Short mmCIF file of C-alpha atoms in Angstrom, two decimals:
data_model
loop_
_atom_site.label_atom_id
_atom_site.label_comp_id
_atom_site.label_asym_id
_atom_site.label_seq_id
_atom_site.Cartn_x
_atom_site.Cartn_y
_atom_site.Cartn_z
CA ASP A 1 -0.39 -0.03 -0.03
CA LEU A 2 2.55 1.83 -0.63
CA PRO A 3 2.17 5.64 -2.88
CA PRO A 4 4.15 5.93 -5.59
CA SER A 5 7.63 6.75 -4.96
CA ASP A 6 11.21 5.82 -5.63
CA ALA A 7 10.74 3.20 -2.89
CA ARG A 8 7.74 1.56 -4.01
CA SER A 9 9.11 1.52 -7.68
CA ARG A 10 12.43 -0.30 -6.91
CA LEU A 11 10.43 -3.01 -5.20
CA GLU A 12 8.19 -3.17 -7.94
CA VAL A 13 11.04 -4.43 -10.14
CA ARG A 14 12.49 -6.88 -7.97
CA VAL A 15 8.74 -7.84 -7.91
CA VAL A 16 8.94 -8.42 -11.34
CA THR A 17 12.60 -10.65 -11.12
CA CYS A 18 10.89 -12.64 -8.36
CA LEU A 19 7.85 -13.50 -10.73
CA ASN A 20 10.87 -14.59 -14.06
CA LEU A 21 12.31 -16.76 -11.46
CA LEU A 22 9.00 -18.34 -10.35
CA ASP A 23 7.95 -18.98 -13.84
CA ARG A 24 5.21 -17.09 -14.43
CA ALA A 25 5.79 -15.86 -17.40
CA ASP A 26 1.95 -14.22 -18.33
CA ASP A 27 2.74 -11.84 -15.34
CA VAL A 28 5.99 -10.64 -16.16
CA ILE A 29 5.31 -9.57 -19.14
CA GLN A 30 1.98 -7.69 -17.59
CA GLU A 31 3.61 -6.67 -14.55
CA ALA A 32 6.86 -5.48 -16.62
CA GLU A 33 4.71 -3.37 -19.54
CA ARG A 34 2.93 -1.70 -16.19
CA ILE A 35 5.10 -0.02 -15.04
CA LEU A 36 6.61 0.50 -18.09
CA GLU A 37 4.78 3.23 -18.70
CA TYR A 38 5.67 5.29 -16.17
CA GLU A 39 8.79 4.62 -14.79
CA THR A 40 11.88 6.84 -15.54
CA ASN A 41 14.29 5.57 -14.29
CA PRO A 42 16.64 4.40 -16.66
CA HIS A 43 18.23 1.53 -14.88
CA ARG A 44 14.93 0.24 -13.41
CA ARG A 45 14.00 -0.05 -17.27
CA ARG A 46 16.44 -1.91 -18.37
CA ILE A 47 15.92 -4.37 -15.80
CA LEU A 48 12.32 -4.58 -16.63
CA LEU A 49 13.05 -4.92 -19.93
CA LEU A 50 16.36 -7.76 -20.07
CA ASN A 51 13.23 -9.65 -17.89
CA LEU A 52 10.15 -8.95 -20.60
CA SER A 53 12.76 -9.77 -23.26
CA TRP A 54 13.24 -12.95 -22.17
CA GLU A 55 9.46 -13.60 -21.05
CA LEU A 56 8.34 -12.84 -24.88
CA MET A 57 11.24 -15.05 -26.03
CA GLN A 58 10.27 -18.05 -24.27
CA LEU A 59 6.44 -17.95 -25.50
CA GLY A 60 7.56 -17.14 -29.21
CA ARG A 61 7.39 -13.87 -29.50
CA ALA A 62 10.59 -12.88 -30.93
CA PRO A 63 10.05 -9.74 -32.49
CA GLU A 64 8.53 -7.94 -29.68
CA ALA A 65 11.65 -9.77 -28.06
CA PHE A 66 14.38 -8.44 -29.37
CA SER A 67 12.39 -4.76 -29.92
CA ALA A 68 12.44 -4.61 -26.07
CA ILE A 69 16.31 -6.35 -25.88
CA GLU A 70 17.38 -3.44 -28.30
CA GLY A 71 15.58 -1.15 -25.33
CA ALA A 72 17.54 -2.24 -22.74
CA ILE A 73 20.67 -2.46 -24.56
CA GLN A 74 20.38 1.21 -26.17
CA LEU A 75 19.46 2.10 -22.24
CA ALA A 76 22.86 0.74 -20.80
CA GLU A 77 24.37 2.86 -23.64
CA GLU A 78 22.95 6.18 -23.07
CA THR A 79 23.54 5.72 -18.93
CA GLY A 80 27.81 4.72 -19.97
CA PHE A 81 27.46 1.85 -17.89
CA GLU A 82 28.98 -0.29 -20.85
CA TYR A 83 28.78 -3.93 -17.60
CA ASP A 84 24.99 -3.26 -18.20
CA ALA A 85 25.51 -2.74 -21.77
CA TRP A 86 27.59 -6.61 -22.52
CA GLN A 87 24.98 -8.12 -19.63
CA CYS A 88 22.28 -6.45 -21.87
CA ARG A 89 23.77 -7.33 -25.38
CA ALA A 90 25.00 -10.98 -24.00
CA GLN A 91 20.98 -11.22 -23.39
CA ARG A 92 20.77 -10.40 -27.21
CA ALA A 93 23.12 -13.13 -28.27
CA ALA A 94 21.01 -15.55 -26.01
CA PHE A 95 18.73 -14.92 -28.11
CA LEU A 96 19.81 -15.37 -31.77
CA HIS A 97 21.12 -19.13 -30.06
CA LEU A 98 18.30 -19.84 -28.82
CA GLN A 99 16.55 -19.85 -32.65
CA GLY A 100 19.73 -21.47 -34.79
CA ARG A 101 21.84 -18.87 -34.84
CA SER A 102 24.50 -19.58 -32.61
CA GLU A 103 27.65 -19.27 -34.73
CA GLU A 104 26.02 -15.41 -35.46
CA ALA A 105 25.43 -15.87 -30.90
CA ILE A 106 29.23 -17.10 -30.26
CA PRO A 107 31.31 -13.90 -30.88
CA ILE A 108 29.05 -12.00 -29.10
CA LEU A 109 29.51 -13.92 -25.88
CA GLN A 110 32.65 -14.09 -25.76
CA GLU A 111 33.29 -9.76 -26.70
CA ALA A 112 31.21 -10.33 -23.85
CA VAL A 113 32.88 -13.03 -21.80
CA ASP A 114 35.97 -11.14 -22.62
CA HIS A 115 34.65 -7.60 -21.23
CA LEU A 116 33.28 -8.46 -17.92
CA ARG A 117 36.02 -10.65 -16.80
CA GLU A 118 38.38 -7.84 -17.22
CA ALA A 119 35.84 -5.78 -15.34
CA ASP A 120 35.30 -8.01 -12.99
CA GLN A 121 39.26 -7.81 -11.70
CA GLY A 122 39.41 -11.69 -11.04
CA ARG A 123 36.28 -11.80 -7.92
CA VAL A 124 33.53 -14.54 -9.22
CA ASP A 125 30.81 -12.76 -10.69
CA ARG A 126 27.50 -15.07 -11.38
CA ASP A 127 26.77 -12.64 -14.35
CA ALA A 128 29.92 -13.19 -15.91
CA LEU A 129 29.87 -17.42 -14.79
CA THR A 130 25.91 -17.20 -16.55
CA ILE A 131 27.08 -15.65 -19.85
CA GLU A 132 30.43 -17.53 -20.25
CA THR A 133 27.91 -20.89 -19.79
CA ASN A 134 25.52 -19.94 -22.62
CA LEU A 135 28.59 -19.41 -24.33
CA ALA A 136 29.69 -22.87 -23.33
CA LEU A 137 26.13 -24.43 -24.73
CA ALA A 138 26.37 -22.41 -28.55
CA LEU A 139 29.52 -23.93 -28.69
CA VAL A 140 28.08 -27.23 -27.60
CA GLU A 141 25.28 -26.19 -30.43
CA VAL A 142 27.66 -26.18 -33.07
CA GLY A 143 29.83 -29.67 -32.44
CA ARG A 144 32.60 -27.82 -30.18
CA ARG A 145 32.02 -29.77 -27.82
CA GLU A 146 35.69 -29.85 -26.64
CA GLU A 147 36.28 -26.87 -25.76
CA ALA A 148 32.16 -26.41 -24.07
CA THR A 149 33.28 -29.58 -21.55
CA ASP A 150 36.45 -28.00 -20.69
CA ARG A 151 34.69 -24.37 -20.12
CA LEU A 152 31.88 -25.88 -18.13
CA SER A 153 34.19 -27.76 -16.05
CA ARG A 154 36.21 -24.52 -15.32
CA LEU A 155 32.64 -22.42 -15.11
CA ARG A 156 31.32 -25.57 -12.15
CA ALA A 157 34.44 -24.75 -10.04
CA ALA A 158 34.25 -21.96 -10.02
CA ALA A 159 30.48 -22.15 -9.08
CA LEU A 160 30.22 -24.13 -6.37
CA PRO A 161 32.15 -22.97 -3.65
CA HIS A 162 30.13 -20.31 -3.36
CA GLY A 163 27.20 -22.13 -3.92
CA LEU A 164 25.76 -19.81 -7.15
CA ASN A 165 22.67 -22.61 -8.16
CA GLU A 166 21.55 -19.71 -10.60
CA VAL A 167 25.20 -20.62 -12.18
CA LEU A 168 25.71 -25.01 -11.57
CA ALA A 169 21.96 -24.74 -12.44
CA LEU A 170 22.76 -23.76 -16.34
CA CYS A 171 25.64 -26.02 -16.69
CA GLU A 172 26.03 -29.40 -15.26
CA PRO A 173 23.05 -30.45 -16.88
CA ALA A 174 24.97 -29.64 -19.74
CA LEU A 175 27.98 -30.94 -18.83
CA GLY A 176 27.05 -33.85 -17.62
CA LEU A 177 25.15 -34.79 -21.34
CA CYS A 178 29.04 -33.91 -22.51
CA LEU A 179 30.40 -36.51 -19.82
CA ALA A 180 27.52 -38.50 -21.33
CA HIS A 181 29.03 -38.25 -24.90
CA ASP A 182 32.80 -38.52 -24.10
CA ARG A 183 31.59 -41.94 -22.85
CA ARG A 184 32.61 -40.86 -18.97
CA PRO A 185 29.30 -42.80 -17.17
CA ALA A 186 29.53 -42.60 -13.41
CA GLU A 187 30.86 -38.89 -13.93
CA ALA A 188 28.48 -37.87 -15.97
CA ALA A 189 25.35 -39.06 -13.78
CA GLN A 190 27.61 -38.50 -10.78
CA VAL A 191 26.88 -34.16 -12.63
CA LEU A 192 24.17 -34.65 -14.04
CA ILE A 193 22.40 -35.70 -11.03
CA ALA A 194 24.32 -32.89 -8.82
CA GLY A 195 22.42 -30.34 -12.00
CA LEU A 196 19.46 -32.09 -11.24
CA ARG A 197 19.08 -30.90 -7.63
CA SER A 198 20.77 -27.15 -8.44
CA ALA A 199 18.02 -26.32 -11.42
CA TYR A 200 15.55 -27.68 -8.53
CA ARG A 201 16.41 -25.07 -6.33
CA THR A 202 16.08 -22.29 -9.15
CA SER A 203 13.77 -22.22 -11.15
CA HIS A 204 10.95 -24.91 -13.23
CA GLY A 205 12.34 -23.99 -15.97
CA SER A 206 15.92 -24.99 -14.93
CA ALA A 207 15.01 -28.30 -13.96
CA VAL A 208 13.08 -29.27 -16.72
CA GLU A 209 16.05 -28.21 -18.72
CA ALA A 210 18.18 -30.41 -16.72
CA VAL A 211 15.81 -33.69 -17.08
CA GLY A 212 15.96 -33.40 -20.84
CA CYS A 213 20.50 -33.38 -20.04
CA SER A 214 19.00 -36.93 -18.11
CA ALA A 215 17.23 -38.59 -20.91
CA GLU A 216 19.69 -37.57 -23.58
CA ALA A 217 22.38 -38.85 -21.69
CA LEU A 218 20.50 -42.17 -19.88
CA ALA A 219 19.43 -42.68 -24.30
CA LEU A 220 22.98 -42.50 -24.79
CA TRP A 221 23.46 -45.26 -22.28
CA GLY A 222 21.11 -47.53 -23.34
CA SER A 223 18.81 -46.65 -20.32
CA PRO A 224 14.99 -48.83 -20.16
CA GLU A 225 14.18 -45.42 -18.03
CA ALA A 226 15.34 -43.92 -20.85
CA ALA A 227 12.05 -43.38 -23.44
CA GLY A 228 9.93 -42.74 -20.35
CA LEU A 229 11.48 -40.10 -18.57
CA ALA A 230 12.41 -38.74 -22.25
CA GLU A 231 8.75 -37.92 -22.80
CA ALA A 232 8.08 -36.77 -19.60
CA TRP A 233 11.13 -33.80 -20.43
CA HIS A 234 8.70 -33.40 -23.41
CA ASP A 235 5.27 -33.38 -21.45
CA LEU A 236 6.76 -31.22 -19.03
CA ALA A 237 8.30 -28.62 -21.83
CA ALA A 238 4.74 -28.20 -23.40
CA GLY A 239 3.02 -27.66 -20.29
CA ARG A 240 4.94 -24.76 -19.52
CA ARG A 241 3.00 -22.67 -22.93
CA ARG A 242 6.81 -21.82 -24.13
CA ILE A 243 7.57 -22.78 -27.91
CA LEU A 244 9.85 -25.25 -28.29
CA HIS A 245 13.79 -23.10 -28.87
CA ALA A 246 16.35 -25.37 -31.69
CA PRO A 247 18.41 -26.72 -28.69
CA SER A 248 15.32 -27.96 -27.13
CA ARG A 249 14.12 -29.02 -30.80
CA ASN A 250 17.09 -31.15 -31.95
CA ARG A 251 17.29 -32.36 -28.65
CA ALA A 252 13.09 -33.53 -29.21
CA GLU A 253 14.33 -34.85 -32.57
CA ALA A 254 17.32 -36.77 -31.01
CA LEU A 255 15.09 -37.94 -28.37
CA GLY A 256 12.58 -39.92 -31.43
CA LEU A 257 9.97 -36.74 -30.25
CA ALA A 258 9.49 -34.32 -32.59
CA GLY A 259 5.97 -34.81 -34.30
CA ARG A 260 4.74 -36.22 -31.08
CA THR A 261 1.04 -34.79 -29.07
CA PRO A 262 2.56 -33.85 -25.34
CA HIS A 263 0.74 -35.53 -22.78
CA PRO A 264 -0.64 -33.65 -19.79
CA PRO A 265 2.13 -32.48 -17.67
CA ALA A 266 3.61 -34.68 -15.07
CA ASP A 267 4.24 -33.71 -11.86
CA LEU A 268 7.63 -32.20 -11.76
CA LEU A 269 9.00 -33.48 -8.99
CA GLN A 270 8.05 -36.72 -9.05
CA VAL A 271 9.69 -37.03 -12.41
CA VAL A 272 13.20 -35.33 -11.16
CA ARG A 273 13.29 -38.15 -8.24
CA GLU A 274 12.83 -40.78 -10.79
CA THR A 275 15.41 -39.05 -13.54
CA THR A 276 18.02 -38.88 -10.24
CA ARG A 277 16.85 -42.79 -8.93
CA ALA A 278 17.71 -43.17 -12.94
CA LEU A 279 20.88 -41.67 -13.46
CA GLY A 280 22.29 -43.79 -9.76
CA ARG A 281 22.64 -46.52 -11.41
CA HIS A 282 25.11 -45.40 -13.47
CA HIS A 283 27.27 -44.20 -10.43
CA PRO A 284 27.14 -46.46 -7.75
CA LEU A 285 27.97 -43.46 -5.61
CA SER A 286 26.08 -40.87 -6.10
CA GLY A 287 23.35 -42.37 -2.61
CA SER A 288 20.11 -41.78 -2.99
#
């Protein structure tokens, strides 16, 4: 019940960020668009546009998403904060990756990583680690898996001591799948189990992606649970009302799910538990 004020404005922007983490796309879009009608602070407008553009992209509204992220980039450039500008440019590059344009995304993400590394002066920076993880994901898509594995291993080692779940939720599932392709099943299973836990702590969308990476790894190993878990991943992904972007479409094709009609989504926690148990059979020291 705060009256209009700078304090209320800061709180409203934080609410939008929380709604984004809770995977409530419609609420993010509605609230962000409402606040943008009167918010004049350029830094808060940039944060709103970052959240808005991400949810628009997830819903398949790519032209609007690119328009919003370009607005965020412009605001960062106008205020002279190059660090913020590179964050925004990196998100735009992530959109290119989601569209299947990873070759275009890679040099932009690499430049962003280089800039943020220089700016953080040796500190552990969550945003820089996240952007470098997105770079590694793009490298996987273009077949540079060995390079991606090296990056992801280093990123995981940097994030673990600081408990950066948001980074680990992106990094560990992808690293586990890379290790599975490298025929290192015990190590891969260990990392994938850790990735499921990190992702489940972070967001619904992260957990669904972790299930997808795990199902793909299990399929590589010929696991009898792989087909059922792959279908559960597909149902969960469709149940989020998000479109399947290029990397997910490639996974669906690899798992033989292209063109399959999704069923009502399964319970996420139950699927995570079943996936963890299936992975545990390939890693005897993984525990429960």
